[in-house]
PDB file of N, CA and C in Angstrom:
ATOM      1  N   UNK A   6       1.952 -25.712  -2.852  1.00 44.00           N
ATOM      2  CA  UNK A   6       2.121 -24.875  -1.685  1.00 44.00           C
ATOM      3  C   UNK A   6       0.750 -24.368  -1.245  1.00 44.00           C
ATOM      4  N   UNK A   7       0.407 -24.570  -0.017  1.00 45.00           N
ATOM      5  CA  UNK A   7      -0.908 -24.156   0.470  1.00 45.00           C
ATOM      6  C   UNK A   7      -0.884 -22.694   0.903  1.00 45.00           C
ATOM      7  N   UNK A   8      -2.024 -22.026   0.744  1.00 51.00           N
ATOM      8  CA  UNK A   8      -2.073 -20.623   1.144  1.00 51.00           C
ATOM      9  C   UNK A   8      -1.962 -20.471   2.653  1.00 51.00           C
ATOM     10  N   UNK A   9      -1.378 -19.370   3.076  1.00 51.00           N
ATOM     11  CA  UNK A   9      -1.279 -19.082   4.500  1.00 51.00           C
ATOM     12  C   UNK A   9      -2.439 -18.190   4.897  1.00 51.00           C
ATOM     13  N   UNK A  10      -2.618 -18.000   6.188  1.00 49.00           N
ATOM     14  CA  UNK A  10      -3.697 -17.137   6.651  1.00 49.00           C
ATOM     15  C   UNK A  10      -3.489 -15.703   6.186  1.00 49.00           C
ATOM     16  N   UNK A  11      -2.245 -15.268   5.969  1.00 50.00           N
ATOM     17  CA  UNK A  11      -1.958 -13.915   5.481  1.00 50.00           C
ATOM     18  C   UNK A  11      -2.512 -13.685   4.083  1.00 50.00           C
ATOM     19  N   UNK A  12      -2.641 -14.740   3.298  1.00 51.00           N
ATOM     20  CA  UNK A  12      -3.133 -14.616   1.929  1.00 51.00           C
ATOM     21  C   UNK A  12      -4.609 -14.233   1.885  1.00 51.00           C
ATOM     22  N   UNK A  13      -5.312 -14.386   2.987  1.00 54.00           N
ATOM     23  CA  UNK A  13      -6.749 -14.159   2.995  1.00 54.00           C
ATOM     24  C   UNK A  13      -7.160 -12.983   3.870  1.00 54.00           C
ATOM     25  N   UNK A  14      -6.198 -12.151   4.265  1.00 59.00           N
ATOM     26  CA  UNK A  14      -6.533 -10.996   5.086  1.00 59.00           C
ATOM     27  C   UNK A  14      -7.268  -9.960   4.265  1.00 59.00           C
ATOM     28  N   UNK A  15      -8.273  -9.362   4.868  1.00 61.00           N
ATOM     29  CA  UNK A  15      -9.015  -8.289   4.216  1.00 61.00           C
ATOM     30  C   UNK A  15      -8.338  -6.980   4.597  1.00 61.00           C
ATOM     31  N   UNK A  16      -7.936  -6.181   3.593  1.00 65.00           N
ATOM     32  CA  UNK A  16      -7.265  -4.924   3.913  1.00 65.00           C
ATOM     33  C   UNK A  16      -8.201  -3.979   4.654  1.00 65.00           C
ATOM     34  N   UNK A  17      -7.619  -3.165   5.527  1.00 85.00           N
ATOM     35  CA  UNK A  17      -8.420  -2.216   6.295  1.00 85.00           C
ATOM     36  C   UNK A  17      -8.889  -1.055   5.428  1.00 85.00           C
ATOM     37  N   UNK A  18      -8.086  -0.700   4.415  1.00 90.00           N
ATOM     38  CA  UNK A  18      -8.435   0.420   3.533  1.00 90.00           C
ATOM     39  C   UNK A  18      -8.522  -0.067   2.097  1.00 90.00           C
ATOM     40  N   UNK A  19      -9.289   0.660   1.309  1.00 92.00           N
ATOM     41  CA  UNK A  19      -9.424   0.308  -0.103  1.00 92.00           C
ATOM     42  C   UNK A  19      -8.177   0.738  -0.866  1.00 92.00           C
ATOM     43  N   UNK A  20      -8.038   0.172  -2.059  1.00 93.00           N
ATOM     44  CA  UNK A  20      -6.924   0.583  -2.922  1.00 93.00           C
ATOM     45  C   UNK A  20      -6.968   2.081  -3.193  1.00 93.00           C
ATOM     46  N   UNK A  21      -8.160   2.629  -3.390  1.00 94.00           N
ATOM     47  CA  UNK A  21      -8.311   4.059  -3.662  1.00 94.00           C
ATOM     48  C   UNK A  21      -7.824   4.894  -2.475  1.00 94.00           C
ATOM     49  N   UNK A  22      -8.143   4.453  -1.272  1.00 95.00           N
ATOM     50  CA  UNK A  22      -7.703   5.190  -0.079  1.00 95.00           C
ATOM     51  C   UNK A  22      -6.187   5.146   0.078  1.00 95.00           C
ATOM     52  N   UNK A  23      -5.601   3.988  -0.168  1.00 96.00           N
ATOM     53  CA  UNK A  23      -4.150   3.851  -0.057  1.00 96.00           C
ATOM     54  C   UNK A  23      -3.470   4.689  -1.133  1.00 96.00           C
ATOM     55  N   UNK A  24      -3.993   4.630  -2.358  1.00 95.00           N
ATOM     56  CA  UNK A  24      -3.439   5.416  -3.451  1.00 95.00           C
ATOM     57  C   UNK A  24      -3.518   6.915  -3.136  1.00 95.00           C
ATOM     58  N   UNK A  25      -4.631   7.348  -2.558  1.00 96.00           N
ATOM     59  CA  UNK A  25      -4.785   8.759  -2.181  1.00 96.00           C
ATOM     60  C   UNK A  25      -3.751   9.153  -1.127  1.00 96.00           C
ATOM     61  N   UNK A  26      -3.474   8.260  -0.190  1.00 96.00           N
ATOM     62  CA  UNK A  26      -2.474   8.542   0.835  1.00 96.00           C
ATOM     63  C   UNK A  26      -1.081   8.680   0.219  1.00 96.00           C
ATOM     64  N   UNK A  27      -0.770   7.825  -0.757  1.00 95.00           N
ATOM     65  CA  UNK A  27       0.523   7.899  -1.443  1.00 95.00           C
ATOM     66  C   UNK A  27       0.627   9.216  -2.214  1.00 95.00           C
ATOM     67  N   UNK A  28      -0.428   9.576  -2.931  1.00 95.00           N
ATOM     68  CA  UNK A  28      -0.429  10.835  -3.683  1.00 95.00           C
ATOM     69  C   UNK A  28      -0.289  12.039  -2.764  1.00 95.00           C
ATOM     70  N   UNK A  29      -0.975  12.003  -1.642  1.00 95.00           N
ATOM     71  CA  UNK A  29      -0.918  13.092  -0.673  1.00 95.00           C
ATOM     72  C   UNK A  29       0.493  13.221  -0.096  1.00 95.00           C
ATOM     73  N   UNK A  30       1.122  12.102   0.189  1.00 95.00           N
ATOM     74  CA  UNK A  30       2.487  12.109   0.704  1.00 95.00           C
ATOM     75  C   UNK A  30       3.421  12.826  -0.261  1.00 95.00           C
ATOM     76  N   UNK A  31       3.325  12.483  -1.541  1.00 93.00           N
ATOM     77  CA  UNK A  31       4.184  13.120  -2.541  1.00 93.00           C
ATOM     78  C   UNK A  31       3.819  14.583  -2.757  1.00 93.00           C
ATOM     79  N   UNK A  32       2.544  14.919  -2.673  1.00 94.00           N
ATOM     80  CA  UNK A  32       2.121  16.312  -2.856  1.00 94.00           C
ATOM     81  C   UNK A  32       2.666  17.181  -1.723  1.00 94.00           C
ATOM     82  N   UNK A  33       2.579  16.692  -0.488  1.00 92.00           N
ATOM     83  CA  UNK A  33       3.095  17.453   0.658  1.00 92.00           C
ATOM     84  C   UNK A  33       4.604  17.619   0.564  1.00 92.00           C
ATOM     85  N   UNK A  34       5.281  16.597   0.064  1.00 90.00           N
ATOM     86  CA  UNK A  34       6.739  16.613  -0.010  1.00 90.00           C
ATOM     87  C   UNK A  34       7.235  17.280  -1.291  1.00 90.00           C
ATOM     88  N   UNK A  35       6.309  17.718  -2.125  1.00 87.00           N
ATOM     89  CA  UNK A  35       6.641  18.325  -3.416  1.00 87.00           C
ATOM     90  C   UNK A  35       7.556  17.415  -4.237  1.00 87.00           C
ATOM     91  N   UNK A  36       7.285  16.115  -4.147  1.00 79.00           N
ATOM     92  CA  UNK A  36       8.006  15.138  -4.959  1.00 79.00           C
ATOM     93  C   UNK A  36       9.350  14.694  -4.412  1.00 79.00           C
ATOM     94  N   UNK A  37       9.802  15.274  -3.306  1.00 91.00           N
ATOM     95  CA  UNK A  37      11.096  14.904  -2.721  1.00 91.00           C
ATOM     96  C   UNK A  37      10.872  14.426  -1.299  1.00 91.00           C
ATOM     97  N   UNK A  38      11.029  13.144  -1.094  1.00 94.00           N
ATOM     98  CA  UNK A  38      10.727  12.545   0.204  1.00 94.00           C
ATOM     99  C   UNK A  38      11.932  12.583   1.143  1.00 94.00           C
ATOM    100  N   UNK A  39      11.652  12.903   2.409  1.00 95.00           N
ATOM    101  CA  UNK A  39      12.671  12.814   3.456  1.00 95.00           C
ATOM    102  C   UNK A  39      12.841  11.335   3.813  1.00 95.00           C
ATOM    103  N   UNK A  40      13.796  11.049   4.663  1.00 96.00           N
ATOM    104  CA  UNK A  40      13.986   9.659   5.090  1.00 96.00           C
ATOM    105  C   UNK A  40      12.740   9.109   5.777  1.00 96.00           C
ATOM    106  N   UNK A  41      12.126   9.920   6.635  1.00 95.00           N
ATOM    107  CA  UNK A  41      10.904   9.476   7.327  1.00 95.00           C
ATOM    108  C   UNK A  41       9.771   9.259   6.330  1.00 95.00           C
ATOM    109  N   UNK A  42       9.671  10.127   5.342  1.00 95.00           N
ATOM    110  CA  UNK A  42       8.633   9.986   4.328  1.00 95.00           C
ATOM    111  C   UNK A  42       8.883   8.767   3.449  1.00 95.00           C
ATOM    112  N   UNK A  43      10.133   8.442   3.195  1.00 96.00           N
ATOM    113  CA  UNK A  43      10.449   7.230   2.425  1.00 96.00           C
ATOM    114  C   UNK A  43      10.016   5.980   3.178  1.00 96.00           C
ATOM    115  N   UNK A  44      10.192   6.000   4.488  1.00 97.00           N
ATOM    116  CA  UNK A  44       9.754   4.870   5.312  1.00 97.00           C
ATOM    117  C   UNK A  44       8.238   4.753   5.247  1.00 97.00           C
ATOM    118  N   UNK A  45       7.545   5.876   5.361  1.00 97.00           N
ATOM    119  CA  UNK A  45       6.073   5.885   5.264  1.00 97.00           C
ATOM    120  C   UNK A  45       5.628   5.397   3.893  1.00 97.00           C
ATOM    121  N   UNK A  46       6.330   5.852   2.836  1.00 96.00           N
ATOM    122  CA  UNK A  46       6.004   5.439   1.467  1.00 96.00           C
ATOM    123  C   UNK A  46       6.158   3.931   1.319  1.00 96.00           C
ATOM    124  N   UNK A  47       7.234   3.383   1.857  1.00 97.00           N
ATOM    125  CA  UNK A  47       7.463   1.936   1.784  1.00 97.00           C
ATOM    126  C   UNK A  47       6.336   1.179   2.495  1.00 97.00           C
ATOM    127  N   UNK A  48       5.896   1.697   3.635  1.00 97.00           N
ATOM    128  CA  UNK A  48       4.796   1.055   4.365  1.00 97.00           C
ATOM    129  C   UNK A  48       3.507   1.121   3.555  1.00 97.00           C
ATOM    130  N   UNK A  49       3.252   2.262   2.927  1.00 96.00           N
ATOM    131  CA  UNK A  49       2.058   2.395   2.095  1.00 96.00           C
ATOM    132  C   UNK A  49       2.109   1.453   0.898  1.00 96.00           C
ATOM    133  N   UNK A  50       3.284   1.295   0.301  1.00 96.00           N
ATOM    134  CA  UNK A  50       3.417   0.368  -0.828  1.00 96.00           C
ATOM    135  C   UNK A  50       3.156  -1.073  -0.390  1.00 96.00           C
ATOM    136  N   UNK A  51       3.620  -1.426   0.800  1.00 95.00           N
ATOM    137  CA  UNK A  51       3.343  -2.760   1.330  1.00 95.00           C
ATOM    138  C   UNK A  51       1.856  -2.969   1.561  1.00 95.00           C
ATOM    139  N   UNK A  52       1.202  -1.948   2.101  1.00 95.00           N
ATOM    140  CA  UNK A  52      -0.249  -2.022   2.317  1.00 95.00           C
ATOM    141  C   UNK A  52      -0.978  -2.122   0.981  1.00 95.00           C
ATOM    142  N   UNK A  53      -0.508  -1.353  -0.006  1.00 94.00           N
ATOM    143  CA  UNK A  53      -1.115  -1.367  -1.340  1.00 94.00           C
ATOM    144  C   UNK A  53      -0.968  -2.758  -1.970  1.00 94.00           C
ATOM    145  N   UNK A  54       0.226  -3.343  -1.855  1.00 94.00           N
ATOM    146  CA  UNK A  54       0.465  -4.678  -2.420  1.00 94.00           C
ATOM    147  C   UNK A  54      -0.433  -5.717  -1.751  1.00 94.00           C
ATOM    148  N   UNK A  55      -0.617  -5.616  -0.447  1.00 92.00           N
ATOM    149  CA  UNK A  55      -1.505  -6.539   0.262  1.00 92.00           C
ATOM    150  C   UNK A  55      -2.945  -6.390  -0.210  1.00 92.00           C
ATOM    151  N   UNK A  56      -3.358  -5.148  -0.426  1.00 91.00           N
ATOM    152  CA  UNK A  56      -4.717  -4.899  -0.910  1.00 91.00           C
ATOM    153  C   UNK A  56      -4.902  -5.449  -2.323  1.00 91.00           C
ATOM    154  N   UNK A  57      -3.881  -5.332  -3.145  1.00 91.00           N
ATOM    155  CA  UNK A  57      -3.940  -5.885  -4.516  1.00 91.00           C
ATOM    156  C   UNK A  57      -4.102  -7.404  -4.431  1.00 91.00           C
ATOM    157  N   UNK A  58      -3.269  -8.054  -3.599  1.00 89.00           N
ATOM    158  CA  UNK A  58      -3.356  -9.512  -3.477  1.00 89.00           C
ATOM    159  C   UNK A  58      -4.726  -9.939  -2.975  1.00 89.00           C
ATOM    160  N   UNK A  59      -5.290  -9.171  -2.042  1.00 87.00           N
ATOM    161  CA  UNK A  59      -6.603  -9.513  -1.505  1.00 87.00           C
ATOM    162  C   UNK A  59      -7.710  -9.339  -2.537  1.00 87.00           C
ATOM    163  N   UNK A  60      -7.475  -8.471  -3.526  1.00 84.00           N
ATOM    164  CA  UNK A  60      -8.516  -8.208  -4.534  1.00 84.00           C
ATOM    165  C   UNK A  60      -8.489  -9.212  -5.679  1.00 84.00           C
ATOM    166  N   UNK A  61      -7.462 -10.018  -5.765  1.00 84.00           N
ATOM    167  CA  UNK A  61      -7.343 -10.990  -6.848  1.00 84.00           C
ATOM    168  C   UNK A  61      -8.193 -12.216  -6.523  1.00 84.00           C
ATOM    169  N   UNK A  62      -9.021 -12.600  -7.477  1.00 77.00           N
ATOM    170  CA  UNK A  62      -9.881 -13.767  -7.310  1.00 77.00           C
ATOM    171  C   UNK A  62      -9.123 -14.986  -7.831  1.00 77.00           C
ATOM    172  N   UNK A  63      -8.965 -16.017  -7.008  1.00 79.00           N
ATOM    173  CA  UNK A  63      -8.249 -17.213  -7.469  1.00 79.00           C
ATOM    174  C   UNK A  63      -8.960 -17.885  -8.645  1.00 79.00           C
ATOM    175  N   UNK A  64      -8.180 -18.431  -9.543  1.00 75.00           N
ATOM    176  CA  UNK A  64      -8.725 -19.146 -10.693  1.00 75.00           C
ATOM    177  C   UNK A  64      -9.357 -20.455 -10.223  1.00 75.00           C
ATOM    178  N   UNK A  65     -10.331 -20.889 -10.958  1.00 70.00           N
ATOM    179  CA  UNK A  65     -11.031 -22.130 -10.610  1.00 70.00           C
ATOM    180  C   UNK A  65     -10.183 -23.337 -10.940  1.00 70.00           C
TER     181      UNK A  65
END
């Protein structure tokens, strides 16, 4: 299976920045997320996963 162009996207934010945003979301919500905050959390997790994939160096 050949890689798609999505596999090579450079994330706009670093893993540290995304992680800080997730932590801030939970801190503001005092650990209990509203429906809107859950949607935001899911989006942040997707961004985090993309950043993780972009940081992985393919094996030779």
